[in-house]
Amino acid sequence: MANHQDPITYGPAAPHGPDVDGNHPSMVSPDFGMYQNEKEIFDSLLKPDDSYDADGTYWADMSIWRRFKFVRKVDAIETKREFGSFWSMFKADPLSPLGFYFRNMVLPGAGLGLEGYVLFSIGNLKPLFQKGFPNCWNKELTCSATWLAAVEYLEICGIIVGQILVGVIGDWIGRRWGLIQDATIMFIGLLMLTAAWGVTENGWVICYVWSLFFYGIGVGGEYPMTATAGMENAVGSGKVSTRDDRLHRGRKVTSAFLMQGWGQFFNQVLLILLLLIFHHGSGNAPYSKLAVQWTYRVSFAIPAVGTLWLVYYRVYKMKSASKQLQAAKKKSSVTGYDAQSLKIIINHFGGRLLATAGTWYMNDVFFYGNKLFQGEFIKVITPNNSSVMPGWLYNLINVGVALCGYYLASFLIDNKLYGRKHMQTVGFLMDFILFVVPAFNFEYYTRPEHIHSFQAMYFLSSFFNQFGPNSVTFIAAAEVYPTAVRATAHGFSAAVGKLGALTAAVLYNYIDTQTKFYVVPWFGLAGVLLTVVFMPDTTGLDLKEQERRWAFIRAGREQDYHGIAIHPKHLSLWERFRGVSKPYDPDLDYKQRIEEMRKEWEVNMQEKYDEKDGRLDREDFEDEDLPNHATHFFQRTTTAEHLVPREKELNEKEDYQSSSDSPTRR
């Protein structure tokens, strides 16, 4: 807020409206310095220097070489600023950067970290169960083959139920409730997994399977809730986005998502340590039933403690998680679930649904197939091995390689020269190549003298899966849709993705290792085609602009929107073919945005007058959602004919005109 004692010196009265040509006199204020003309005020607000150059050209409208220089300049400035902030924190307190990372990356992704720990432990535990309970898990003498197969099927089915159910709840009741519900379900599920038992071995398996299904519901809900809440926390709920929003939104969400990789890593480390503890310091077979039971039960009990803390954190420390959703509902006059927006999405953004759901499906055939296939992979490179330790150690290496992919994705996902769409296309393409090469040369690469090449290709496929579709599908399924139905659309896309995991789980039970290599690569190629044709690129796009475009679409005035959300760079080939980008006009949009800001300011002032019951002071003229210089401009350029009724009434009062605390009126 401005200091009441500092007068604002304005030029002549300006009933003319915004001076976008730069012909009107300068304006001076102690709050924000001098602007040569009114156009500079709005350029600073509507054309930020991280997206527009000195000439006011949007980065996507620049030529390739000019864009390259602009992006490098912005990145250099931002890197210097971030390093300076890091160094200042480090000098003040050497541990403060770790605290910053924990608050901004670890906590938002804690649910996915716990999910990754438990979800992927199932594949790690299966070979241990086969060694400790061979008559049940291996020979299928004491247990039903149907229930053993259901371990993989029902887990995925539970995830699908959670993704759809919690996605709808997150848009209906709110993000915070969805987050609390997920954590609670996962905590109860972990208690069930830890205590799973049965009178017979088959009864134990049945109890184990249904515990996984229940836990899977909470896991499924984590996908839409973490993505939407993380993104909306990054973007904020005000009308104007920040530099940090525009430059690092993708990094914030991906940094939370990569906690899934750390969950896998810690699960594998703890399983190795627990087996060594309960198997008397040895990792070699045979394993006693007691050692197996203690190993797997304690491995589930440990994350239960962390999940209980997560319930507490979300209940008491995330009370504003639904703020942006509530703002969007208020603007659209919606109190419950926004069914109208859902209908518009289905009719209007069908291509985007095909892109986010279809590419997620193709990715999960690779991602979950990779986890399900790792046992077969280990058999190829370590034949005649009877211990689970070599497989676990190789998986630990694989997870480490995947983590490198996660982190590189977080560093480059916001880069305007590479970004989301290129990252996903390259990732799918590399997965296709790294699987199709050994598919048609399987015997060659599985020979002892060439096995290291086979290993390298397998590990690299994990790297490019994370540095590509696995990271991008997670963020794109939230970014390309409006706030009102973001969780629903993300949940639906993720659920279709899990059908890909189910496809891999079913398919791998009926084909041999060689055939798996023949079949799987083509899902990667299909992912490339879907990405190139149907996926829009939201890299560098201010999501406030996407919400603005959505307001036009919802009002049935799509052709009246002329902003950057329909720039060809931010649309898919399919949308460009349909002519969605034709109304794009940066000059017309610039004038339109100024007029929209004026109207919003006048509405806000009317509400404040009504709320204050006529008491008008300097603070009443300042809108907390707009920078001071824009607010001052609207104060100055709102003439008597434009003023809201209550302000006109107050202007007529002589005692108000003589008040020393009231702003100068003209």
XYZ file of C-alpha atoms in Angstrom:
666
model
C 0.000 0.000 0.000
C 1.142 3.552 -0.677
C 2.109 5.897 2.120
C -0.834 8.191 2.877
C 1.475 11.134 3.526
C 3.168 10.981 0.111
C 1.142 12.817 -2.509
C 0.976 11.424 -6.016
C 1.881 13.890 -8.718
C -0.026 13.302 -11.895
C -0.131 15.063 -15.203
C -3.368 16.487 -16.561
C -6.594 14.582 -16.139
C -6.803 11.650 -18.521
C -10.339 10.895 -19.640
C -8.812 9.671 -22.868
C -8.184 6.109 -21.596
C -4.867 4.233 -21.779
C -2.125 5.852 -23.812
C -0.802 2.821 -25.669
C 0.973 4.993 -28.253
C 3.181 6.841 -25.774
C 1.966 10.365 -26.646
C 0.692 11.507 -23.251
C 2.715 13.258 -20.519
C 4.862 11.454 -18.010
C 3.640 10.435 -14.610
C 5.587 10.438 -11.344
C 4.931 8.569 -8.101
C 7.175 7.916 -5.109
C 5.827 4.377 -5.067
C 7.025 3.275 -8.468
C 9.258 5.940 -9.930
C 8.804 7.752 -13.244
C 7.314 6.312 -16.393
C 7.804 8.258 -19.603
C 4.188 7.576 -20.562
C 1.278 5.374 -19.716
C 2.311 2.738 -22.242
C 5.413 1.979 -20.157
C 3.200 1.232 -17.171
C 1.202 -1.372 -19.033
C 4.213 -2.783 -20.881
C 5.828 -3.523 -17.526
C 2.667 -5.314 -16.438
C 1.389 -6.988 -19.612
C 4.683 -7.556 -21.417
C 7.152 -8.836 -18.786
C 10.780 -8.914 -19.871
C 11.069 -12.687 -19.344
C 8.557 -13.281 -22.156
C 8.866 -10.136 -24.322
C 11.915 -8.325 -25.677
C 12.546 -4.573 -25.582
C 10.416 -4.102 -28.704
C 7.442 -5.797 -27.067
C 7.683 -8.942 -29.220
C 6.519 -12.193 -27.630
C 9.302 -14.807 -27.519
C 7.370 -17.282 -29.693
C 6.946 -14.616 -32.409
C 10.706 -14.147 -32.766
C 12.867 -15.711 -35.465
C 14.877 -18.773 -34.436
C 18.176 -16.929 -33.950
C 16.568 -13.974 -32.206
C 14.624 -16.353 -29.945
C 17.805 -18.267 -29.139
C 19.583 -15.074 -28.013
C 16.579 -13.872 -26.039
C 16.124 -17.153 -24.168
C 19.837 -17.399 -23.392
C 19.838 -13.842 -22.038
C 16.789 -14.427 -19.810
C 18.185 -17.744 -18.563
C 21.561 -16.167 -17.776
C 19.920 -13.397 -15.755
C 17.699 -15.863 -13.903
C 20.575 -18.244 -13.182
C 22.622 -15.382 -11.750
C 19.668 -14.254 -9.627
C 18.987 -17.761 -8.298
C 22.634 -18.405 -7.553
C 22.784 -15.086 -5.702
C 19.756 -16.071 -3.630
C 21.294 -19.447 -2.901
C 24.596 -17.876 -1.849
C 22.823 -15.374 0.405
C 20.912 -18.185 2.106
C 24.055 -20.273 2.445
C 26.037 -17.417 4.031
C 23.239 -16.731 6.498
C 22.770 -20.410 7.322
C 24.620 -23.248 5.481
C 21.644 -25.594 6.008
C 18.969 -23.152 4.819
C 19.170 -24.281 1.121
C 18.318 -27.794 2.288
C 15.368 -26.424 4.218
C 14.246 -24.518 1.130
C 14.450 -27.675 -0.990
C 12.551 -29.665 1.623
C 9.722 -27.116 1.870
C 9.331 -26.464 -1.851
C 10.129 -29.829 -3.454
C 10.025 -32.638 -0.903
C 6.842 -31.709 0.993
C 4.677 -31.106 -2.115
C 5.784 -34.507 -3.475
C 5.731 -36.433 -0.195
C 2.580 -38.318 -1.183
C 4.112 -39.438 -4.463
C 7.310 -40.392 -2.656
C 5.396 -42.668 -0.295
C 3.357 -43.961 -3.225
C 6.520 -44.768 -5.189
C 7.971 -46.527 -2.144
C 5.003 -48.858 -1.689
C 3.735 -49.241 -5.246
C 7.000 -50.413 -6.710
C 7.880 -52.519 -3.692
C 5.374 -55.065 -5.003
C 7.654 -55.975 -7.883
C 10.618 -56.188 -5.497
C 8.790 -58.408 -3.009
C 7.480 -60.938 -5.512
C 10.850 -62.731 -6.040
C 11.354 -62.738 -2.250
C 7.937 -64.369 -1.744
C 8.757 -66.903 -4.467
C 11.919 -67.898 -2.578
C 10.368 -67.887 0.910
C 7.004 -69.453 0.001
C 7.800 -71.564 -3.090
C 4.724 -73.815 -2.792
C 2.456 -70.778 -2.888
C 4.128 -68.087 -4.998
C 6.238 -70.257 -7.299
C 4.700 -73.708 -7.711
C 1.117 -72.545 -6.999
C 0.349 -75.688 -4.948
C -1.102 -74.014 -1.833
C -2.309 -70.804 -3.454
C -4.678 -70.004 -6.312
C -3.024 -68.883 -9.536
C -5.918 -66.455 -10.023
C -5.264 -64.649 -6.743
C -1.515 -64.544 -7.374
C -2.131 -62.885 -10.740
C -4.588 -60.494 -9.022
C -1.695 -59.014 -7.016
C -0.776 -57.005 -10.101
C -4.271 -56.584 -11.567
C -6.186 -55.392 -8.489
C -3.423 -53.003 -7.462
C -3.744 -51.253 -10.827
C -7.564 -51.397 -10.678
C -7.471 -49.651 -7.287
C -5.260 -46.926 -8.741
C -7.679 -46.386 -11.645
C -10.631 -46.095 -9.232
C -8.713 -43.557 -7.133
C -7.640 -41.465 -10.111
C -11.170 -41.037 -11.425
C -12.936 -40.800 -8.047
C -10.540 -38.416 -6.332
C -10.107 -36.394 -9.525
C -13.835 -35.616 -9.490
C -13.830 -34.996 -5.720
C -10.861 -32.636 -6.085
C -12.819 -30.450 -8.534
C -16.077 -30.788 -6.620
C -15.218 -30.422 -2.936
C -11.693 -29.033 -3.229
C -7.994 -29.861 -3.527
C -7.403 -29.866 0.220
C -10.083 -32.456 0.900
C -8.738 -34.665 -1.880
C -5.205 -34.443 -0.473
C -6.370 -35.309 3.055
C -8.480 -38.188 1.777
C -5.570 -39.648 -0.225
C -3.187 -39.582 2.720
C -5.782 -41.144 5.041
C -6.565 -43.978 2.617
C -2.871 -44.687 2.099
C -2.255 -44.767 5.862
C -5.087 -47.255 6.462
C -3.918 -49.279 3.453
C -0.404 -49.516 4.876
C -1.772 -50.759 8.193
C -3.711 -53.412 6.271
C -0.601 -54.451 4.307
C 1.520 -54.627 7.441
C -1.028 -56.772 9.294
C -2.264 -58.881 6.324
C -2.763 -62.487 7.435
C -4.788 -65.603 6.764
C -5.471 -69.045 8.184
C -3.921 -70.502 5.026
C -1.279 -69.180 2.675
C -3.973 -68.588 0.068
C -6.021 -66.645 2.631
C -2.980 -64.478 3.322
C -2.571 -63.798 -0.412
C -6.248 -62.792 -0.694
C -5.917 -60.402 2.251
C -2.704 -59.008 0.755
C -4.385 -58.445 -2.623
C -7.380 -56.537 -1.243
C -5.099 -54.448 0.942
C -3.204 -53.464 -2.187
C -6.477 -52.564 -3.924
C -7.510 -50.295 -1.043
C -4.078 -48.694 -0.865
C -4.177 -48.235 -4.645
C -7.240 -45.972 -4.343
C -5.198 -43.525 -2.282
C -2.260 -43.842 -4.675
C -4.489 -43.099 -7.654
C -5.825 -39.964 -6.035
C -2.296 -38.664 -5.438
C -1.762 -38.190 -9.176
C -4.449 -35.561 -9.900
C -4.198 -33.990 -6.441
C -0.420 -33.537 -6.376
C -0.342 -32.273 -9.971
C -3.183 -29.764 -9.630
C -2.353 -28.550 -6.124
C 1.345 -28.264 -6.973
C 0.655 -26.352 -10.175
C -1.898 -24.010 -8.638
C 0.454 -23.333 -5.747
C 3.136 -22.439 -8.304
C 0.804 -20.201 -10.327
C -0.942 -18.549 -7.402
C -4.483 -17.225 -7.143
C -4.020 -13.556 -7.999
C -4.940 -11.988 -11.325
C -1.339 -11.332 -12.300
C 1.296 -14.067 -12.554
C 4.833 -13.642 -11.295
C 8.186 -14.101 -12.976
C 8.766 -17.228 -10.911
C 5.446 -18.666 -12.122
C 6.328 -18.191 -15.764
C 9.936 -19.376 -15.600
C 9.783 -22.223 -13.063
C 6.263 -23.620 -12.934
C 7.261 -26.857 -14.649
C 10.320 -27.297 -12.450
C 8.240 -26.965 -9.285
C 5.740 -29.622 -10.375
C 8.398 -31.985 -11.758
C 10.505 -31.602 -8.616
C 7.511 -32.811 -6.615
C 6.850 -35.643 -9.074
C 10.428 -36.938 -8.953
C 9.877 -37.842 -5.302
C 8.318 -40.955 -6.816
C 11.825 -41.961 -7.906
C 13.231 -41.331 -4.429
C 10.447 -43.485 -3.009
C 11.560 -46.372 -5.239
C 15.183 -45.786 -4.270
C 14.583 -45.847 -0.504
C 12.329 -48.886 -0.791
C 15.041 -50.860 -2.522
C 17.710 -49.754 -0.030
C 15.519 -50.613 2.979
C 14.557 -54.029 1.576
C 18.233 -54.889 1.136
C 19.069 -53.737 4.676
C 16.056 -55.454 6.254
C 16.801 -58.758 4.537
C 20.388 -58.605 5.748
C 19.166 -57.865 9.292
C 16.515 -60.575 9.485
C 18.449 -63.163 7.458
C 21.475 -63.053 9.763
C 23.635 -60.762 7.632
C 23.369 -62.815 4.459
C 21.447 -62.094 1.284
C 21.783 -65.585 -0.139
C 19.019 -68.169 -0.462
C 17.375 -70.152 1.023
C 15.270 -67.702 3.030
C 13.201 -68.680 6.043
C 9.525 -67.779 6.144
C 10.155 -65.818 9.328
C 12.856 -63.677 7.685
C 10.621 -63.005 4.679
C 7.666 -62.054 6.879
C 9.687 -59.642 9.013
C 11.365 -58.083 5.989
C 8.193 -57.293 4.100
C 6.068 -56.269 7.102
C 8.636 -53.845 8.521
C 9.155 -52.429 5.016
C 5.440 -51.439 5.026
C 5.376 -50.267 8.655
C 8.106 -47.649 8.069
C 6.213 -45.601 5.425
C 3.042 -45.880 7.550
C 4.696 -43.543 10.067
C 5.532 -41.043 7.319
C 2.013 -41.255 5.900
C 0.448 -40.537 9.300
C 2.592 -37.404 9.506
C 1.418 -36.497 5.965
C -2.202 -36.667 7.132
C -1.363 -34.222 9.925
C 0.509 -31.879 7.564
C -2.322 -31.714 5.032
C -4.979 -31.153 7.680
C -3.213 -28.367 9.555
C -0.651 -26.876 7.151
C -2.390 -26.844 3.749
C -5.554 -24.906 4.502
C -5.285 -22.759 1.350
C -4.737 -25.592 -1.135
C -8.144 -24.947 -2.771
C -7.763 -21.165 -3.051
C -7.338 -20.956 -6.820
C -10.164 -23.423 -7.471
C -12.516 -21.403 -5.273
C -11.533 -18.212 -7.103
C -12.297 -19.858 -10.454
C -15.674 -21.114 -9.202
C -16.559 -17.699 -7.815
C -15.758 -16.063 -11.131
C -17.984 -18.560 -12.959
C -20.723 -18.411 -10.262
C -20.396 -22.143 -9.559
C -20.801 -23.624 -6.075
C -20.643 -27.388 -6.695
C -19.136 -29.431 -9.476
C -18.736 -27.440 -12.702
C -20.598 -29.793 -15.049
C -20.876 -27.117 -17.747
C -17.099 -26.798 -17.961
C -16.767 -30.570 -18.220
C -19.163 -30.641 -21.193
C -17.256 -27.829 -22.891
C -13.953 -29.663 -22.338
C -15.284 -32.853 -23.909
C -16.704 -30.979 -26.899
C -13.948 -28.411 -27.305
C -10.718 -30.059 -26.155
C -11.197 -33.585 -27.461
C -7.814 -33.542 -29.140
C -6.121 -32.617 -25.871
C -7.885 -35.446 -24.041
C -6.644 -37.825 -26.724
C -3.128 -36.443 -26.300
C -2.876 -36.534 -22.497
C -4.730 -39.834 -22.035
C -3.285 -41.550 -25.116
C 0.350 -40.652 -24.462
C -0.025 -41.631 -20.808
C -1.337 -45.029 -21.915
C 1.633 -45.556 -24.226
C 4.062 -44.402 -21.538
C 2.727 -46.722 -18.862
C 3.201 -49.753 -21.090
C 6.888 -48.791 -20.995
C 7.081 -47.517 -17.414
C 5.216 -50.278 -15.603
C 6.298 -52.810 -18.175
C 9.868 -51.903 -17.320
C 9.188 -52.654 -13.632
C 7.299 -55.858 -14.363
C 9.925 -56.912 -16.885
C 12.942 -56.281 -14.658
C 12.817 -59.858 -13.287
C 13.102 -61.234 -16.816
C 15.888 -58.794 -17.548
C 17.850 -59.943 -14.496
C 17.427 -63.581 -15.545
C 18.978 -62.782 -18.904
C 22.058 -61.063 -17.463
C 22.458 -63.324 -14.370
C 21.469 -66.868 -15.423
C 21.328 -69.685 -12.831
C 21.111 -67.233 -9.941
C 19.057 -68.295 -6.883
C 19.357 -65.132 -4.735
C 17.145 -62.041 -4.835
C 20.106 -59.773 -4.081
C 21.526 -59.453 -7.633
C 18.090 -58.449 -8.935
C 17.628 -55.898 -6.163
C 21.094 -54.438 -6.722
C 20.547 -54.140 -10.469
C 17.190 -52.502 -9.781
C 18.930 -50.046 -7.444
C 21.216 -49.057 -10.326
C 18.208 -48.754 -12.613
C 16.429 -46.464 -10.133
C 19.573 -44.339 -9.812
C 19.730 -43.913 -13.588
C 16.013 -43.059 -13.630
C 16.563 -40.393 -10.934
C 19.122 -38.724 -13.198
C 16.400 -38.582 -15.852
C 13.916 -37.066 -13.391
C 16.334 -34.306 -12.373
C 17.400 -33.460 -15.912
C 13.713 -33.219 -16.836
C 13.133 -30.731 -14.001
C 16.018 -28.570 -15.260
C 14.944 -28.453 -18.914
C 11.161 -28.735 -18.804
C 10.751 -24.929 -18.665
C 13.412 -24.163 -21.276
C 11.719 -22.419 -24.202
C 14.180 -23.914 -26.701
C 13.400 -27.493 -25.609
C 10.499 -27.748 -23.180
C 7.688 -30.192 -22.673
C 6.672 -31.296 -26.151
C 10.201 -31.836 -27.477
C 11.154 -33.649 -24.284
C 8.249 -36.065 -24.579
C 8.795 -36.666 -28.302
C 12.501 -37.391 -27.862
C 11.831 -39.615 -24.831
C 9.294 -41.753 -26.679
C 11.552 -41.962 -29.723
C 14.575 -43.075 -27.692
C 12.524 -45.708 -25.853
C 11.363 -47.037 -29.209
C 14.931 -47.253 -30.509
C 16.358 -48.775 -27.311
C 13.777 -51.574 -27.387
C 13.536 -52.206 -31.117
C 17.300 -52.664 -31.576
C 17.606 -55.670 -29.205
C 14.202 -56.971 -30.353
C 15.551 -57.965 -33.750
C 18.995 -58.909 -32.437
C 17.998 -60.620 -29.204
C 20.350 -63.584 -29.370
C 23.289 -61.338 -30.247
C 22.798 -58.964 -27.297
C 22.100 -61.720 -24.742
C 25.409 -63.468 -25.375
C 27.915 -63.049 -22.514
C 30.300 -60.971 -24.655
C 27.548 -58.455 -25.562
C 25.500 -58.471 -22.363
C 26.879 -55.088 -21.242
C 25.450 -53.442 -24.351
C 22.112 -55.011 -23.489
C 22.374 -53.644 -19.946
C 23.243 -50.174 -21.228
C 20.199 -50.073 -23.504
C 17.913 -51.243 -20.708
C 19.203 -48.610 -18.264
C 19.084 -45.869 -20.903
C 15.461 -46.734 -21.626
C 14.732 -45.967 -17.951
C 16.624 -42.676 -18.214
C 14.760 -41.465 -21.305
C 11.443 -42.623 -19.898
C 11.883 -40.229 -16.950
C 13.616 -37.581 -19.044
C 10.599 -37.614 -21.316
C 7.076 -39.015 -21.238
C 6.856 -40.089 -17.594
C 7.572 -36.547 -16.356
C 5.785 -34.664 -19.138
C 2.531 -36.647 -19.087
C 2.186 -35.858 -15.382
C 2.433 -32.081 -15.832
C 0.754 -31.767 -19.247
C -2.419 -33.525 -18.083
C -2.917 -30.671 -15.603
C -1.558 -27.710 -17.569
C -3.567 -27.961 -20.782
C -6.963 -27.788 -19.014
C -8.697 -24.982 -17.062
C -8.770 -24.876 -13.276
C -12.451 -25.838 -12.948
C -11.971 -29.374 -14.327
C -8.209 -29.779 -14.040
C -8.256 -32.587 -11.476
C -10.974 -34.485 -13.355
C -9.130 -34.298 -16.671
C -5.834 -35.237 -15.025
C -7.456 -38.151 -13.182
C -9.072 -39.424 -16.384
C -5.774 -39.197 -18.303
C -3.902 -40.971 -15.508
C -6.589 -43.680 -15.340
C -6.247 -44.350 -19.061
C -2.514 -44.483 -18.448
C -2.999 -47.189 -15.845
C -4.891 -49.195 -18.453
C -1.511 -49.220 -20.189
C 0.029 -50.668 -17.029
C -2.756 -53.247 -16.937
C -2.081 -54.057 -20.586
C 1.571 -54.713 -19.746
C 0.659 -56.835 -16.701
C -1.720 -59.021 -18.722
C 0.380 -59.168 -21.854
C 3.575 -60.189 -20.080
C 1.855 -63.257 -18.625
C 1.246 -64.710 -22.083
C 4.356 -63.910 -24.138
C 8.008 -64.803 -23.736
C 10.908 -62.382 -23.320
C 11.787 -62.250 -27.011
C 8.174 -61.456 -27.977
C 8.002 -58.710 -25.351
C 10.794 -56.927 -27.173
C 8.940 -57.375 -30.452
C 5.701 -55.857 -29.087
C 6.646 -53.075 -26.659
C 8.645 -50.698 -28.945
C 5.613 -49.862 -31.076
C 3.874 -48.277 -28.102
C 6.773 -45.810 -28.029
C 6.343 -45.004 -31.710
C 2.603 -44.500 -31.180
C 3.468 -42.116 -28.333
C 5.638 -40.066 -30.711
C 2.788 -39.716 -33.217
C 0.202 -38.761 -30.578
C 2.567 -36.171 -29.090
C 3.449 -34.560 -32.407
C -0.132 -34.371 -33.706
C -2.337 -33.764 -30.657
C -0.215 -32.449 -27.758
C -0.141 -28.640 -27.261
C 3.073 -27.131 -25.893
C 2.544 -25.092 -22.725
C 6.258 -24.334 -22.265
C 6.602 -20.625 -21.511
C 2.835 -20.059 -21.546
C 1.407 -17.960 -18.728
C -1.448 -20.096 -17.355
C -3.312 -16.925 -16.387
C -3.698 -16.370 -20.121
C -5.078 -19.868 -20.532
C -7.647 -19.123 -17.822
C -8.506 -15.882 -19.621
C -9.055 -17.744 -22.882
C -11.236 -20.242 -21.004
C -13.459 -17.394 -19.756
C -14.101 -16.393 -23.379
C -14.869 -19.994 -24.380
C -17.224 -20.464 -21.451
C -19.053 -17.253 -22.389
C -19.442 -18.480 -25.996
C -17.049 -15.804 -27.323
C -14.058 -17.894 -28.361
C -13.436 -15.841 -31.513
C -13.137 -12.668 -29.419
C -10.013 -13.943 -27.678
C -6.785 -12.795 -29.376
C -4.052 -13.629 -26.828
C -0.994 -15.861 -26.583
C -2.929 -18.933 -25.409
C -3.863 -19.447 -29.089
C -0.393 -18.669 -30.422
C 0.523 -21.474 -32.876
C 3.518 -22.339 -30.672
C 1.168 -23.262 -27.811
C -1.291 -25.266 -29.914
C -1.098 -28.782 -31.318
C -0.869 -29.509 -35.034
C -4.483 -30.682 -34.868
C -5.634 -27.390 -33.326
C -3.683 -25.377 -35.881
C -5.248 -27.424 -38.670
C -8.681 -26.604 -37.238
C -7.850 -22.884 -37.354
C -7.827 -22.233 -33.611
C -4.912 -19.786 -33.969
C -6.586 -17.552 -36.583
C -7.891 -14.880 -34.139
C -4.401 -14.381 -32.647
C -3.626 -10.647 -32.741
C -1.131 -9.325 -30.155
C -1.930 -5.625 -30.724
C -5.663 -6.073 -30.401
C -5.170 -8.334 -27.389
C -2.992 -5.716 -25.679
C -5.753 -3.085 -25.851
C -8.352 -5.643 -24.826
C -6.413 -6.629 -21.704
C -6.102 -3.013 -20.577
C -9.842 -2.527 -20.901
C -10.468 -5.750 -18.964
C -8.192 -4.510 -16.174
C -10.108 -1.233 -15.989
C -13.437 -3.045 -15.685
C -12.097 -5.381 -13.010
C -10.767 -2.417 -11.060
C -14.103 -0.607 -11.176
C -15.954 -3.732 -10.024
C -13.507 -4.202 -7.146
C -13.914 -0.567 -6.121
C -17.704 -0.872 -6.121
C -17.470 -3.920 -3.866
C -15.144 -2.093 -1.496
C -17.448 0.928 -1.318
C -20.401 -1.283 -0.494
C -18.384 -3.182 2.111
C -16.990 -0.042 3.764
C -20.432 1.595 3.764
C -19.185 4.742 2.117
C -15.894 5.192 3.947
C -13.373 6.063 1.283
C -9.672 6.472 1.871
C -6.481 5.977 -0.032
C -6.385 2.201 0.572
C -9.843 1.768 -0.937
C -8.440 2.789 -4.288
C -5.761 0.118 -4.345
C -6.519 -3.358 -5.642
C -4.350 -6.004 -3.974
C -4.361 -8.081 -7.181
C -2.872 -5.283 -9.318
C 0.530 -3.582 -9.018
C 0.342 -0.091 -7.513
C 1.206 1.692 -10.743
C -1.736 0.150 -12.605
C -4.089 0.982 -9.729
C -2.877 4.607 -9.674
C -3.453 4.844 -13.404
C -7.052 3.702 -13.108
C -7.610 6.169 -10.270
C -6.344 8.957 -12.476
C -8.134 8.035 -15.676
C -11.540 7.213 -14.225
C -13.615 10.335 -14.907
C -16.897 11.291 -13.299
C -18.787 9.608 -16.129
C -16.935 6.351 -15.482
C -17.024 6.340 -11.686
C -19.211 3.896 -9.855
C -22.311 5.481 -8.270
C -21.020 5.435 -4.700
C -17.828 7.281 -5.650
C -19.815 9.984 -7.470
C -21.957 10.425 -4.372
C -18.905 10.821 -2.186
C -17.283 13.275 -4.600
C -20.276 15.513 -4.207
C -19.654 15.829 -0.475
C -17.645 18.912 0.444
C -16.164 17.423 3.602
C -14.742 14.522 1.577
C -13.163 16.890 -0.955
C -11.373 18.775 1.810
C -10.076 15.677 3.602
C -6.273 15.613 3.797
C -6.214 11.819 3.623
C -8.294 11.463 0.499
C -6.641 11.181 -2.919
C -6.685 14.264 -5.117
C -9.733 14.227 -7.385
C -10.057 15.978 -10.733
